[in-house]
Coordinates of C-alpha atoms in Angstrom, one line a residue:
M1 CA -42.1 -6.8 -52.9
K2 CA -41.5 -10.5 -52.5
T3 CA -38.8 -11.4 -50.6
S4 CA -36.5 -14.9 -50.4
G5 CA -33.8 -15.2 -48.2
S6 CA -32.9 -17.1 -44.7
P7 CA -32.8 -14.9 -41.3
T8 CA -29.5 -13.1 -40.5
G9 CA -28.6 -12.5 -36.6
I10 CA -27.2 -9.9 -34.5
C11 CA -25.8 -11.1 -30.8
A12 CA -23.5 -8.7 -29.1
A13 CA -22.9 -8.7 -25.4
S14 CA -23.2 -5.9 -23.0
T15 CA -22.8 -5.0 -19.3
L16 CA -25.1 -4.5 -16.4
T17 CA -24.5 -2.4 -13.5
R18 CA -27.1 -1.0 -10.7
V19 CA -25.5 0.1 -8.3
A20 CA -25.1 -0.8 -4.7
V21 CA -28.2 -3.5 -5.8
A22 CA -26.9 -5.7 -8.5
L23 CA -24.1 -6.8 -10.9
A24 CA -25.1 -8.7 -13.7
L25 CA -23.9 -10.0 -17.3
V26 CA -26.4 -10.5 -19.9
T27 CA -25.6 -11.9 -22.6
V28 CA -28.8 -11.0 -25.4
C29 CA -29.2 -12.6 -28.8
T30 CA -31.7 -10.9 -31.3
V31 CA -32.6 -12.5 -34.8
I32 CA -33.6 -9.9 -37.0
P33 CA -35.3 -11.2 -40.7
V34 CA -33.3 -9.3 -43.2
A35 CA -35.4 -8.5 -46.2
V36 CA -33.8 -9.3 -49.5
E37 CA -34.5 -8.6 -52.7
A38 CA -36.2 -11.4 -55.1
D39 CA -33.9 -12.3 -58.6
A40 CA -36.1 -12.5 -60.7
T41 CA -33.6 -14.2 -63.3
A42 CA -33.1 -16.9 -60.6
P43 CA -34.7 -21.0 -61.3
S44 CA -37.1 -21.1 -58.2
S45 CA -35.6 -25.6 -57.5
S46 CA -32.8 -25.6 -59.2
A47 CA -30.5 -24.4 -54.9
D48 CA -29.1 -26.7 -53.3
T49 CA -30.2 -26.2 -49.5
G50 CA -28.9 -29.5 -48.3
K51 CA -25.3 -27.9 -47.6
W52 CA -27.1 -24.5 -46.0
Q53 CA -25.9 -22.8 -43.5
C54 CA -26.7 -21.1 -40.9
N55 CA -22.9 -19.0 -39.1
F56 CA -24.9 -16.5 -36.7
C57 CA -27.3 -19.2 -35.1
T58 CA -25.7 -21.9 -33.7
Y59 CA -25.7 -23.7 -30.5
S60 CA -24.1 -22.3 -27.5
Y61 CA -21.6 -24.8 -26.5
G62 CA -19.1 -24.2 -23.5
W63 CA -19.4 -22.4 -19.8
M64 CA -22.2 -20.0 -19.3
G65 CA -23.5 -17.7 -16.4
N66 CA -24.9 -14.5 -14.6
L67 CA -23.8 -13.3 -11.1
D68 CA -26.1 -11.8 -8.9
A69 CA -24.2 -9.7 -6.3
G70 CA -25.3 -6.4 -4.6
L71 CA -26.8 -5.0 -1.7
G72 CA -30.4 -4.6 0.4
R73 CA -31.5 -3.0 4.0
V74 CA -33.6 -3.9 6.0
S75 CA -34.8 -0.7 8.2
K76 CA -35.9 -2.5 10.8
D77 CA -36.5 -5.2 13.0
S78 CA -39.3 -6.9 13.0
F79 CA -39.6 -11.2 12.9
K80 CA -43.3 -11.4 11.4
F81 CA -41.3 -9.4 8.3
G82 CA -39.0 -11.9 8.3
E83 CA -41.1 -14.6 8.9
Y84 CA -40.2 -17.3 5.9
T85 CA -37.4 -15.0 4.2
G86 CA -34.5 -14.6 6.6
L87 CA -34.7 -10.3 6.8
E88 CA -35.4 -10.3 9.9
K89 CA -33.0 -8.2 11.6
S90 CA -32.5 -4.2 10.2
G91 CA -29.0 -3.9 8.6
L92 CA -27.2 -3.9 5.1
Y93 CA -27.5 -7.5 3.4
W94 CA -25.5 -9.1 0.8
L95 CA -27.8 -10.1 -2.2
L96 CA -25.6 -12.9 -3.8
G97 CA -26.9 -15.4 -6.5
G98 CA -26.6 -16.5 -10.2
D99 CA -26.4 -19.4 -12.2
L100 CA -24.0 -21.3 -14.3
N101 CA -24.5 -24.0 -17.1
Y102 CA -22.0 -25.8 -19.4
R103 CA -23.1 -28.0 -22.9
N104 CA -20.9 -29.7 -25.4
K105 CA -22.1 -31.3 -28.4
D106 CA -21.9 -34.9 -26.4
G107 CA -25.4 -34.4 -24.8
R108 CA -23.3 -33.9 -21.6
Y109 CA -24.5 -30.2 -19.4
L110 CA -24.4 -28.8 -16.2
D111 CA -26.9 -26.3 -14.6
V112 CA -26.0 -24.8 -11.4
S113 CA -28.5 -22.2 -10.2
A114 CA -28.1 -20.4 -6.4
G115 CA -29.9 -18.0 -4.8
N116 CA -30.0 -15.6 -1.4
L117 CA -26.5 -16.4 -0.5
G118 CA -26.2 -14.0 1.6
I119 CA -29.8 -14.8 4.2
A120 CA -31.0 -17.0 5.7
S121 CA -33.7 -19.0 3.0
R122 CA -31.0 -19.4 0.8
S123 CA -30.8 -22.6 -1.7
V124 CA -28.7 -24.2 -4.2
N125 CA -29.6 -26.8 -6.8
A126 CA -27.5 -28.6 -10.0
D127 CA -29.0 -30.7 -12.3
G128 CA -25.2 -32.5 -14.1
G129 CA -25.1 -35.4 -17.1
T130 CA -25.0 -37.2 -20.6
Q131 CA -28.3 -36.8 -22.3
G132 CA -30.0 -39.8 -22.4
K133 CA -27.1 -41.8 -20.5
Y134 CA -27.4 -41.0 -16.9
E135 CA -28.3 -37.9 -15.6
W136 CA -28.0 -36.4 -11.8
H137 CA -29.3 -33.6 -9.2
A138 CA -28.6 -32.2 -5.7
G139 CA -30.6 -29.3 -4.3
W140 CA -29.8 -27.5 -0.9
Q141 CA -33.0 -25.6 1.0
E142 CA -32.8 -23.7 4.2
I143 CA -36.3 -21.8 5.3
P144 CA -36.3 -19.8 8.7
Q145 CA -39.5 -19.6 10.4
F146 CA -39.8 -16.6 12.5
L147 CA -42.3 -16.5 15.7
S148 CA -41.9 -14.2 18.2
E149 CA -38.4 -11.9 18.7
T150 CA -40.5 -10.1 22.3
G151 CA -40.3 -13.1 24.3
R152 CA -39.2 -13.7 27.7
T153 CA -39.1 -17.1 30.3
P154 CA -37.9 -17.9 33.7
F155 CA -37.0 -21.6 32.2
T156 CA -33.1 -22.2 32.1
G157 CA -32.1 -25.9 29.7
L158 CA -34.0 -23.8 26.9
G159 CA -32.4 -26.3 23.7
T160 CA -32.8 -29.4 25.9
D161 CA -36.0 -31.4 26.4
T162 CA -36.1 -30.5 29.9
L163 CA -37.3 -26.9 31.5
R164 CA -36.1 -25.8 35.1
L165 CA -36.6 -23.0 36.9
P166 CA -33.7 -20.5 39.6
G167 CA -33.9 -21.9 42.8
N168 CA -34.5 -18.6 44.3
W169 CA -37.8 -19.1 42.7
V170 CA -41.5 -18.2 44.3
T171 CA -44.5 -20.4 42.9
G172 CA -47.7 -18.9 43.7
G173 CA -51.0 -19.0 42.2
S174 CA -50.8 -16.6 39.5
T175 CA -48.1 -14.7 37.9
G176 CA -48.2 -11.6 40.2
Q177 CA -47.8 -13.7 43.5
M178 CA -44.0 -14.7 41.4
S179 CA -42.1 -12.6 43.4
A180 CA -38.7 -13.5 41.7
L181 CA -40.3 -13.6 37.8
N182 CA -39.2 -10.3 36.7
A183 CA -35.7 -10.6 37.7
D184 CA -35.7 -14.2 36.6
S185 CA -37.1 -14.4 33.6
H186 CA -34.4 -13.3 30.7
K187 CA -34.9 -13.1 26.9
V188 CA -36.2 -15.8 24.5
D189 CA -36.6 -16.2 20.2
I190 CA -39.0 -18.6 19.3
Q191 CA -37.7 -19.7 16.3
N192 CA -36.6 -22.6 13.9
A193 CA -35.5 -23.5 10.4
R194 CA -35.9 -25.8 8.2
R195 CA -32.9 -27.7 5.7
I196 CA -33.1 -30.1 3.2
A197 CA -31.6 -31.8 1.5
A198 CA -31.9 -33.9 -1.8
L199 CA -29.5 -36.5 -3.9
G200 CA -31.4 -38.2 -7.3
V201 CA -29.6 -40.2 -10.1
R202 CA -31.3 -41.9 -13.0
F203 CA -29.0 -43.9 -15.3
T204 CA -30.5 -45.3 -18.9
P205 CA -29.2 -48.1 -20.3
R206 CA -27.9 -48.6 -23.8
G207 CA -30.9 -49.4 -25.4
G208 CA -33.5 -46.6 -23.8
N209 CA -35.9 -49.4 -23.1
W210 CA -35.4 -49.7 -19.3
R211 CA -34.7 -46.3 -16.9
Y212 CA -33.5 -46.4 -13.5
D213 CA -33.9 -43.5 -10.8
V214 CA -32.8 -43.2 -7.3
D215 CA -33.5 -40.0 -5.3
F216 CA -32.7 -39.8 -1.3
Q217 CA -34.0 -36.7 0.2
R218 CA -33.2 -35.1 3.8
D219 CA -35.5 -32.7 6.4
T220 CA -34.3 -31.7 9.1
R221 CA -36.0 -29.3 11.9
T222 CA -34.3 -27.2 14.5
G223 CA -34.9 -24.2 16.9
N224 CA -37.7 -23.8 18.8
Q225 CA -41.8 -23.5 19.2
L226 CA -44.4 -22.7 22.3
L227 CA -46.6 -25.0 23.8
S228 CA -48.7 -24.9 26.7
G229 CA -48.1 -27.1 29.7
S230 CA -51.0 -27.5 32.4
F231 CA -52.2 -28.6 36.1
L232 CA -55.9 -28.3 35.4
N233 CA -56.5 -24.6 35.2
T234 CA -52.9 -23.7 35.3
T235 CA -51.4 -23.0 32.6
T236 CA -47.6 -22.2 31.1
Q237 CA -46.4 -21.2 27.7
L238 CA -43.2 -23.6 27.2
P239 CA -40.5 -22.4 24.3
A240 CA -40.3 -26.7 23.6
A241 CA -36.7 -27.0 22.0
I242 CA -37.4 -28.8 18.1
D243 CA -34.7 -31.9 17.4
Y244 CA -36.6 -32.9 14.3
R245 CA -35.4 -35.3 10.8
T246 CA -37.1 -37.0 7.8
D247 CA -35.7 -39.0 5.9
Q248 CA -37.4 -40.3 1.9
M249 CA -36.0 -42.4 -0.8
H250 CA -38.0 -43.2 -3.9
A251 CA -36.5 -45.4 -6.4
S252 CA -38.0 -47.6 -9.6
A253 CA -38.2 -49.4 -12.7
N254 CA -39.7 -48.7 -15.3
Y255 CA -39.5 -50.6 -18.8
R256 CA -40.5 -49.1 -22.1
A257 CA -42.2 -51.2 -25.0
T258 CA -44.1 -49.8 -28.4
D259 CA -47.3 -50.5 -27.0
W260 CA -46.9 -51.7 -23.0
Q261 CA -45.4 -49.8 -20.3
L262 CA -43.8 -51.2 -16.9
G263 CA -42.9 -50.1 -13.9
V264 CA -42.0 -51.0 -10.0
G265 CA -41.0 -48.4 -7.5
Y266 CA -40.1 -48.4 -4.0
Y267 CA -40.8 -45.6 -1.7
G268 CA -39.6 -45.2 2.4
S269 CA -40.2 -42.3 5.0
F270 CA -39.0 -42.8 8.4
F271 CA -38.5 -39.3 10.5
R272 CA -36.6 -39.8 14.0
D273 CA -37.6 -37.1 17.2
A274 CA -34.1 -36.9 19.2
N275 CA -36.5 -35.6 22.9
N276 CA -39.5 -38.3 23.9
A277 CA -40.3 -36.0 26.0
L278 CA -40.4 -32.7 26.9
V279 CA -40.3 -32.0 31.5
W280 CA -41.3 -28.7 33.1
D281 CA -40.7 -27.6 36.7
N282 CA -44.5 -25.8 37.4
P283 CA -43.8 -22.4 37.4
F284 CA -47.8 -22.1 39.9
Q285 CA -48.8 -23.7 43.3
A286 CA -49.3 -27.2 43.3
I287 CA -53.0 -27.9 43.3
V288 CA -52.9 -31.4 44.5
P289 CA -50.2 -32.5 46.3
G290 CA -46.7 -33.8 44.1
A291 CA -47.9 -31.8 41.0
T292 CA -44.8 -29.4 40.9
Q293 CA -43.7 -31.0 37.6
G294 CA -45.3 -32.0 34.4
Q295 CA -44.3 -34.4 31.3
L296 CA -45.6 -33.4 27.7
S297 CA -45.0 -36.5 24.8
L298 CA -43.1 -35.1 21.5
P299 CA -44.1 -36.5 18.5
P300 CA -42.9 -40.1 18.1
S301 CA -40.6 -41.3 15.6
N302 CA -42.7 -43.9 13.3
N303 CA -42.1 -45.4 9.9
F304 CA -43.5 -45.8 6.4
N305 CA -42.5 -48.4 4.0
A306 CA -44.5 -48.4 0.3
I307 CA -43.6 -51.1 -3.3
S308 CA -46.1 -50.0 -6.1
F309 CA -46.7 -51.1 -9.3
T310 CA -47.8 -48.9 -13.1
G311 CA -48.5 -50.1 -16.2
A312 CA -49.8 -49.5 -19.2
W313 CA -51.1 -51.5 -22.7
Q314 CA -52.5 -49.8 -25.7
A315 CA -54.8 -52.4 -26.7
L316 CA -55.7 -51.0 -29.6
A317 CA -54.6 -47.9 -31.6
S318 CA -58.1 -46.8 -30.4
T319 CA -58.2 -48.3 -26.5
R320 CA -56.1 -47.7 -23.8
L321 CA -55.1 -49.3 -20.4
M322 CA -53.3 -47.9 -17.6
A323 CA -53.1 -49.4 -13.9
N324 CA -51.6 -48.7 -10.9
V325 CA -51.5 -50.3 -7.3
S326 CA -49.3 -49.5 -4.3
V327 CA -49.2 -52.1 -0.7
G328 CA -47.2 -50.2 2.3
R329 CA -47.8 -50.4 5.4
G330 CA -46.7 -48.3 8.3
T331 CA -45.2 -48.4 11.7
Q332 CA -44.8 -46.5 15.3
D333 CA -43.1 -48.3 18.1
A334 CA -41.9 -45.8 20.3
S335 CA -41.8 -46.8 24.3
F336 CA -44.4 -45.5 25.6
L337 CA -43.9 -42.7 28.4
A338 CA -44.2 -42.4 32.7
P339 CA -48.2 -41.6 33.2
T340 CA -47.4 -39.3 35.4
L341 CA -44.2 -37.7 37.3
N342 CA -46.7 -37.1 39.8
L343 CA -45.2 -39.7 42.9
Q344 CA -48.4 -39.1 45.3
L345 CA -50.5 -40.6 42.3
A346 CA -50.7 -44.4 42.2
A347 CA -51.4 -44.8 38.2
A348 CA -51.8 -48.0 36.4
A349 CA -48.3 -49.4 34.7
V350 CA -49.6 -49.5 30.9
P351 CA -50.0 -52.0 29.8
R352 CA -47.7 -52.8 26.7
A353 CA -43.9 -51.1 26.4
N354 CA -44.9 -49.7 22.9
L355 CA -48.0 -49.2 21.0
D356 CA -46.7 -51.5 18.7
G357 CA -48.5 -49.2 16.0
K358 CA -49.3 -51.4 12.4
V359 CA -50.9 -49.9 9.4
N360 CA -51.4 -51.6 6.9
T361 CA -51.9 -49.3 3.5
L362 CA -53.1 -50.6 0.2
N363 CA -54.5 -48.0 -3.3
Y364 CA -54.8 -49.1 -6.5
A365 CA -56.8 -47.7 -9.8
V366 CA -57.3 -48.4 -13.4
R367 CA -58.6 -46.6 -16.1
A368 CA -59.5 -47.9 -19.0
Y369 CA -59.4 -44.7 -22.3
S370 CA -61.4 -45.6 -25.9
S371 CA -62.4 -43.4 -28.4
P372 CA -64.3 -46.0 -31.0
S373 CA -64.8 -43.3 -33.1
P374 CA -63.3 -39.7 -34.2
D375 CA -66.8 -37.4 -32.4
L376 CA -67.0 -40.4 -29.2
D377 CA -64.4 -40.1 -26.2
L378 CA -65.7 -43.1 -23.1
T379 CA -63.4 -43.7 -19.8
F380 CA -64.1 -45.9 -17.1
D381 CA -62.4 -45.0 -13.2
Y382 CA -61.9 -47.7 -10.7
T383 CA -60.4 -46.5 -7.7
L384 CA -59.6 -48.4 -4.0
D385 CA -58.2 -46.5 -0.6
R386 CA -57.6 -49.0 1.6
R387 CA -56.7 -48.1 5.0
D388 CA -56.0 -51.6 8.2
N389 CA -55.3 -50.6 11.2
H390 CA -53.5 -53.7 13.4
T391 CA -53.0 -51.6 16.0
P392 CA -53.8 -53.8 18.9
Q393 CA -55.9 -52.8 21.5
A394 CA -55.8 -52.2 25.1
A395 CA -57.0 -50.1 28.5
Y396 CA -55.3 -47.2 29.6
Q397 CA -55.5 -45.6 32.9
Q398 CA -56.1 -42.2 32.6
V399 CA -54.1 -39.3 34.3
I400 CA -54.9 -35.6 34.1
T401 CA -52.7 -33.7 33.5
D402 CA -50.4 -34.8 36.7
T403 CA -53.5 -34.4 39.5
Y404 CA -55.6 -37.2 39.6
L405 CA -56.5 -40.3 38.1
A406 CA -59.8 -41.3 35.8
A407 CA -61.4 -44.3 34.3
Y408 CA -59.1 -46.2 31.8
A409 CA -59.9 -45.6 27.9
T410 CA -59.0 -48.7 25.2
N411 CA -57.2 -47.8 21.8
I412 CA -59.5 -47.7 18.5
P413 CA -58.0 -48.8 15.8
Y414 CA -59.9 -46.6 13.2
S415 CA -59.4 -48.5 9.3
Y416 CA -61.8 -48.3 6.4
S417 CA -61.9 -48.8 3.0
R418 CA -63.3 -46.2 -0.3
T419 CA -63.8 -47.5 -3.6
R420 CA -64.7 -45.5 -6.2
A421 CA -66.3 -45.9 -10.2
D422 CA -66.8 -44.0 -12.7
L423 CA -68.7 -44.0 -16.7
I424 CA -68.2 -41.4 -18.6
A425 CA -69.5 -40.6 -22.2
D426 CA -68.3 -37.5 -24.3
Y427 CA -70.2 -37.2 -27.7
R428 CA -69.5 -33.7 -30.0
V429 CA -72.1 -32.5 -31.5
S430 CA -70.3 -30.2 -33.2
S431 CA -66.8 -28.4 -33.3
Q432 CA -68.6 -26.1 -30.7
M433 CA -71.6 -28.1 -28.6
H434 CA -71.0 -31.5 -26.4
V435 CA -73.6 -33.7 -24.9
E436 CA -71.7 -35.7 -21.8
G437 CA -73.0 -38.2 -19.7
G438 CA -72.2 -40.7 -16.7
A439 CA -72.5 -42.6 -13.5
A440 CA -70.7 -42.5 -10.7
H441 CA -70.9 -45.5 -7.6
E442 CA -68.8 -44.8 -4.1
G443 CA -68.3 -46.7 -1.7
D444 CA -67.2 -46.7 2.4
D445 CA -66.4 -49.2 4.6
R446 CA -65.6 -48.6 8.5
T447 CA -64.6 -50.2 12.0
F448 CA -65.6 -48.7 14.7
R449 CA -68.0 -46.2 13.5
E450 CA -71.5 -45.1 14.2
A451 CA -72.3 -45.4 9.7
A452 CA -69.5 -48.6 9.3
E453 CA -71.8 -48.1 5.6
T454 CA -72.4 -45.7 3.1
R455 CA -73.0 -45.7 -0.2
T456 CA -73.7 -43.6 -3.3
D457 CA -74.8 -43.3 -6.5
S458 CA -75.3 -41.6 -9.4
V459 CA -75.9 -40.2 -12.9
W460 CA -75.9 -37.3 -14.5
A461 CA -76.2 -36.1 -18.6
S462 CA -75.2 -32.2 -19.3
I463 CA -74.8 -30.2 -22.6
R464 CA -71.9 -27.9 -23.4
D465 CA -72.0 -25.2 -25.9
N466 CA -70.1 -22.9 -27.2
P467 CA -72.5 -20.0 -29.6
L468 CA -70.3 -17.4 -30.2
S469 CA -66.3 -17.0 -29.8
W470 CA -67.2 -14.3 -26.3
V471 CA -70.7 -16.6 -25.4
S472 CA -70.4 -20.4 -23.0
T473 CA -73.7 -21.8 -21.5
F474 CA -73.6 -25.6 -19.6
L475 CA -76.1 -27.3 -18.2
K476 CA -76.2 -30.5 -16.5
A477 CA -77.9 -32.1 -14.7
T478 CA -77.6 -34.7 -11.9
R479 CA -79.6 -37.6 -10.0
E480 CA -77.7 -39.2 -6.9
R481 CA -78.9 -41.7 -3.7
R482 CA -77.4 -42.0 -0.8
S483 CA -77.5 -44.8 1.5

């Protein structure tokens, strides 16, 4: 039987309830084709379909959404189970989340989604704007990390950059000789959390050739972690405070024409550590006079800035050229710590107030793609990755675990330059068989290394064939020379 006609849709809303687990409002729209017997007497070409409308398949405008709510239960305390989820404690937890969406006929929209709102791994994301004009997005995410729930420590000052022992502390050559250890020890949980906030906008002016993007993200990490501090052969585990902040910003402007595109962008990363060092009292008997307090440096604050340029050109219908160039600089000028806290050691002063670290980076990539015939594709790639370390050198006297002085050591500003070039040809013998061949050159130049220069040249050829739908064969031969 021949049929004709258009599909008919049936839409229904239903409510799904899961007791003590989730409550959700679900909207289901199912399109069911309906067969209609053709009218043999109706002319096949006289119907005016230009004004036909589908009354059952219109796009939904306005507000839509769903809410998820329920209860979850964890039967036993476990930091490992809740390491990144936030379900480290036994008991009941709210399971909250959902979506909210809005659309109108002018192209304005809003999408909001949220998950795990009742626990420590919560997240919220929102996107909105007017399609083709401006758009924005915002987000918030929390990532807990629970490492140890059984720790005990005699140190006070937790959460600061200085760990002190109580006034009645008795030192010893081993923990068995520390008579106040049990009485002075108190519980400490080793845990930290990341909180990530993001905000961005995109603007497309009238005409659509230009597009501007700005994105900002702040990543904070607070809590504590375990570090080890030692005086020669005695080691102490230290609950060190974490207070990090990383700000990242990316801005770009892009122009698009019929046969070419250009873009310029900026990227910045700024890391800040609220604590320069961790100072702790030595719980063991001092191995040498004055070795009663130690100091560990913590990750130093630093910055990185880069500017990038991108471009593409459709030179011919079968040939396209693309390039990307990025120039950046990383700096680190946090003040040096004192060589040692042991006043009995006559350590030489540091030769500089700070490292004055400077590293310049250069990266670029060029690609040319051409298809001179329907069966032949040619690709050429060239990349460069360069790191120039301009940190000044100086000689520093080494102090070994605040116990004794050692020889001077000079910092080594390593640098490198890596290049690679590839030429690849792909010829389609048939729909099942491809013959490929290519050549590659790699070069590495390094400073302050035993191998200052490495060159690698290679050529290769391969055949790929699929004689049957369930059989695939591949044969490749390569010759490589390294010097």
